[in-house]
Amino acid sequence: MSSLPLLVRAFREPAAMAGFNLAEWDLLLRQSVSANLSASILGLVDQHDLMDRIPAEAREHLEWARTLALRHSQGVRWEIACIARALAPLGLPLILLKGGAYAAAGLPPARGRLFSDIDLLVPEQRLPEVEARLMLNGWAATHLDDYDQRYYRQWMHELPPMRHIKRQSLIDVHHAILPKTAALRPDPAKLRAAAVPLAGQPGLWTLAPADMLLHSAVHLFCDGEFDKGLRDLVDIDRLLRHFGTAPAFWAALPARAVELDLARPLFYALRYSARLLGTPVPPAALAAAEAGCPNAALLALMDALFLRALLPLHASCADRLSGAARFALYLRGNWLRMPPLMLARHLFHKAFLSPKDGGPQTEPVKL
């Protein structure tokens, strides 16, 4: 374990942070910034009552992170309330996804988690109504290029991202959790049917526990961007520790993964959260998840790639193959999203035509 980055060691064994010296804290905080996990480190320090046992300089940094986390939490609650009001006339259950769901439900992954947009899941046939209501309430599309509009509306699992014209907050409206062109096709109707309402928050729902974990696994292991890979793996670890206190969860999770055609992402989620973060996964659940295990050669390759790409994007966590691993997973993520010919056309257009049409899109604004 000593060979793991300090940030990974902190999540595996939070109490060890009490023994870190000033130089180690300096490196830990640099790694946490690169992984967007500074506020999460603060949450660990508070949870384990370590604040008085760490260097004063580290405490000062974490108190700044506390201010940012508080502001972010207030912004998320306000944004969710605004979205709910805007869409209330539709009488539609609004299923929150990812960070918004964790925050609204008060789940452990919300502790110190910073994110840039609110994600919703609605039926595909209701997308025009949802989009119209959002536009009437101040949200506008961010991708106005004709190609991007067609790309999202014909092939993807979501509308083009929408930004509020005053608050600059972002919302992603999904009708599925993977693109229409992806090899894996979990049925969104099954996800909606199993969703659970949020107590005291009329009209707001989240995915069922097993489905929430599976969506987190899909988001991490079917994508090609790993700059926040460790943060997403921490989400998985915290969801498993939280929901795993109910024995029925472990029995239902592998079966639900097979039902939704998500056995492979679940296998990776359990394997790498256990190996990197020490997530306690019952042997029976690990055995059941073997249904998604690739062949031995592919598994060895995935280990070499994921065990590098899931570390913080910081020089202290890299070796000479880390860049190649991230690039290979970027290519894999695109390969999983669409068939080869469509992928080739898409990459050609984005590389040579899109910059001429309007330049790069602006980065999301923090809530």
PDB file of C-alpha atoms in Angstrom, residues 58 171 205 213 215 236 247 259-260 302 304 306 313 315 339:
ATOM      1  CA  ALA A  58      -2.857  22.119   5.664  1.00  0.00           C
ATOM      2  CA  ILE A 171     -28.099  21.202 -17.067  1.00  0.00           C
ATOM      3  CA  TRP A 205     -36.568  11.098  -7.763  1.00  0.00           C
ATOM      4  CA  LEU A 213     -24.257   2.245  -8.594  1.00  0.00           C
ATOM      5  CA  HIS A 215     -24.866   4.255 -13.635  1.00  0.00           C
ATOM      6  CA  ILE A 236     -18.444   4.033  -6.384  1.00  0.00           C
ATOM      7  CA  PRO A 247     -27.455  -7.661   2.485  1.00  0.00           C
ATOM      8  CA  GLU A 259     -30.591  -7.615 -16.669  1.00  0.00           C
ATOM      9  CA  LEU A 260     -29.440  -4.179 -17.850  1.00  0.00           C
ATOM     10  CA  MET A 302      -7.330  -3.395 -18.680  1.00  0.00           C
ATOM     11  CA  ALA A 304      -2.419  -2.023 -16.954  1.00  0.00           C
ATOM     12  CA  PHE A 306      -7.099   1.420 -15.516  1.00  0.00           C
ATOM     13  CA  LEU A 313      -3.585  13.396 -12.995  1.00  0.00           C
ATOM     14  CA  ALA A 315       3.244  14.018 -12.071  1.00  0.00           C
ATOM     15  CA  PRO A 339     -19.686   1.958 -34.658  1.00  0.00           C
TER      16      PRO A 339
END
